[in-house]
Short mmCIF file of C-alpha atoms in Angstrom, two decimals:
data_model
loop_
_atom_site.label_atom_id
_atom_site.label_comp_id
_atom_site.label_asym_id
_atom_site.label_seq_id
_atom_site.Cartn_x
_atom_site.Cartn_y
_atom_site.Cartn_z
CA MET W 1 35.00 -67.03 69.83
CA THR W 2 35.97 -63.96 71.81
CA GLN W 3 33.48 -61.33 72.71
CA ASN W 4 34.02 -57.65 73.23
CA THR W 5 33.98 -57.14 77.00
CA GLY W 6 34.84 -53.45 76.79
CA THR W 7 31.33 -52.39 75.79
CA LEU W 8 28.25 -52.05 77.93
CA GLN W 9 25.97 -55.02 77.41
CA ARG W 10 22.25 -54.34 77.14
CA VAL W 11 19.36 -56.24 78.72
CA ALA W 12 16.22 -57.13 76.76
CA VAL W 13 13.01 -59.07 77.19
CA LEU W 14 11.69 -61.26 74.37
CA SER W 15 7.93 -60.88 74.71
CA ASP W 16 4.62 -60.95 72.91
CA ALA W 17 2.76 -57.75 72.04
CA GLU W 18 0.29 -58.10 74.91
CA THR W 19 2.97 -58.32 77.61
CA ALA W 20 5.50 -56.00 75.95
CA THR W 21 3.78 -52.82 77.11
CA GLY W 22 4.20 -53.75 80.76
CA TYR W 23 7.91 -54.40 80.29
CA ARG W 24 8.32 -51.12 78.43
CA LEU W 25 6.53 -49.24 81.21
CA ALA W 26 8.99 -50.81 83.64
CA GLY W 27 11.84 -49.42 81.54
CA ALA W 28 12.95 -52.64 79.87
CA GLU W 29 14.07 -52.90 76.27
CA VAL W 30 11.67 -55.26 74.52
CA ILE W 31 12.10 -57.51 71.51
CA GLU W 32 8.48 -57.92 70.51
CA THR W 33 7.70 -61.10 68.62
CA THR W 34 5.13 -63.81 67.96
CA ARG W 35 5.26 -67.49 68.81
CA GLU W 36 5.96 -68.28 65.15
CA ASN W 37 8.92 -65.87 64.91
CA ALA W 38 10.27 -66.13 68.45
CA VAL W 39 13.19 -68.50 67.81
CA HIS W 40 14.27 -66.55 64.72
CA ASP W 41 14.08 -63.21 66.58
CA LEU W 42 15.98 -64.61 69.57
CA GLU W 43 18.73 -66.02 67.33
CA HIS W 44 18.98 -62.63 65.60
CA ALA W 45 19.38 -60.91 69.00
CA ILE W 46 22.08 -63.43 69.97
CA GLN W 47 23.99 -62.86 66.73
CA ASN W 48 23.65 -59.08 67.17
CA GLY W 49 26.08 -59.34 70.10
CA ASN W 50 24.76 -56.28 71.95
CA TYR W 51 22.93 -58.11 74.72
CA GLY W 52 24.37 -59.45 77.95
CA LEU W 53 21.03 -60.82 79.16
CA ILE W 54 17.86 -61.71 77.32
CA ALA W 55 14.84 -62.70 79.39
CA VAL W 56 12.65 -65.01 77.32
CA ASP W 57 8.91 -65.47 77.88
CA THR W 58 8.37 -69.23 78.15
CA GLY W 59 4.99 -68.82 76.47
CA LEU W 60 6.93 -68.01 73.29
CA ILE W 61 9.84 -70.44 73.68
CA ALA W 62 9.45 -73.09 76.37
CA ASP W 63 13.19 -73.92 76.49
CA PRO W 64 15.23 -71.06 75.01
CA LEU W 65 18.55 -72.73 75.81
CA SER W 66 17.74 -75.81 73.72
CA ALA W 67 16.05 -73.81 70.96
CA THR W 68 19.17 -71.70 70.40
CA ALA W 69 21.91 -74.21 71.17
CA ARG W 70 23.49 -73.80 67.73
CA SER W 71 23.49 -69.98 67.89
CA MET W 72 24.90 -70.01 71.44
CA ARG W 73 27.72 -72.46 70.66
CA GLY W 74 31.03 -70.87 71.67
CA ARG W 75 29.38 -67.86 73.31
CA ASP W 76 29.28 -66.82 76.92
CA LEU W 77 26.78 -64.03 76.28
CA PRO W 78 23.98 -63.34 76.21
CA ILE W 79 22.67 -65.16 79.23
CA LEU W 80 19.23 -66.50 78.36
CA LEU W 81 16.83 -66.25 81.29
CA PRO W 82 13.53 -68.12 80.90
CA ILE W 83 10.72 -66.20 82.62
CA PRO W 84 7.23 -67.58 83.23
CA SER W 85 4.59 -66.46 80.79
CA LEU W 86 1.84 -64.22 82.10
CA ALA W 87 -0.59 -66.31 80.05
CA ASP W 88 0.23 -69.30 82.30
CA ALA W 89 -1.32 -67.49 85.25
CA PHE W 90 -4.61 -67.01 83.42
CA ASN W 91 -5.07 -70.18 81.39
CA ALA W 92 -7.88 -72.70 81.89
CA ASP W 93 -5.65 -75.06 83.91
CA THR W 94 -4.78 -72.40 86.49
CA VAL W 95 -7.52 -72.35 89.07
CA ASP W 96 -6.22 -69.43 91.13
CA ALA W 97 -4.04 -66.82 89.42
CA LYS W 98 -3.13 -65.19 92.76
CA ALA W 99 -1.90 -68.53 94.14
CA TYR W 100 0.05 -69.16 90.92
CA MET W 101 1.83 -65.80 91.17
CA GLY W 102 2.48 -66.36 94.88
CA LYS W 103 4.11 -69.71 94.07
CA LEU W 104 6.35 -68.01 91.48
CA VAL W 105 7.50 -65.48 94.09
CA ARG W 106 8.06 -68.19 96.71
CA ASP W 107 10.02 -70.36 94.27
CA THR W 108 12.13 -67.40 93.15
CA ILE W 109 13.02 -65.65 96.40
CA GLY W 110 12.28 -68.37 98.94
CA PHE W 111 9.47 -66.73 100.94
CA ASP W 112 6.05 -65.13 100.61
CA ILE W 113 5.41 -61.43 100.22
CA LYS W 114 2.00 -60.32 101.44
CA LEU W 115 0.57 -56.87 100.91
#
């Protein structure tokens, strides 16, 4: 399957309603969904063909690559980027939300940022 490379590809975040506002305030295009509809909405965004990158909240879909394997077959785009769920930082198993977020930053960029 060939894809149109002459058009500007958009970036979106697949998120729940609670987190969507923060992404919108940051200027991101948001595909707002629920856990029950997340796979369907992600597959629809893939089939749409307008996105080059879709960041997917892992609280909605733990493994977006596996969940959409059939829809992604033969496609190079969009790139699906799993992003940690904000809810993970504040659930009962997370003792220290600040330490959790610090670990995410360390794992992502390789060092700590202290303010």
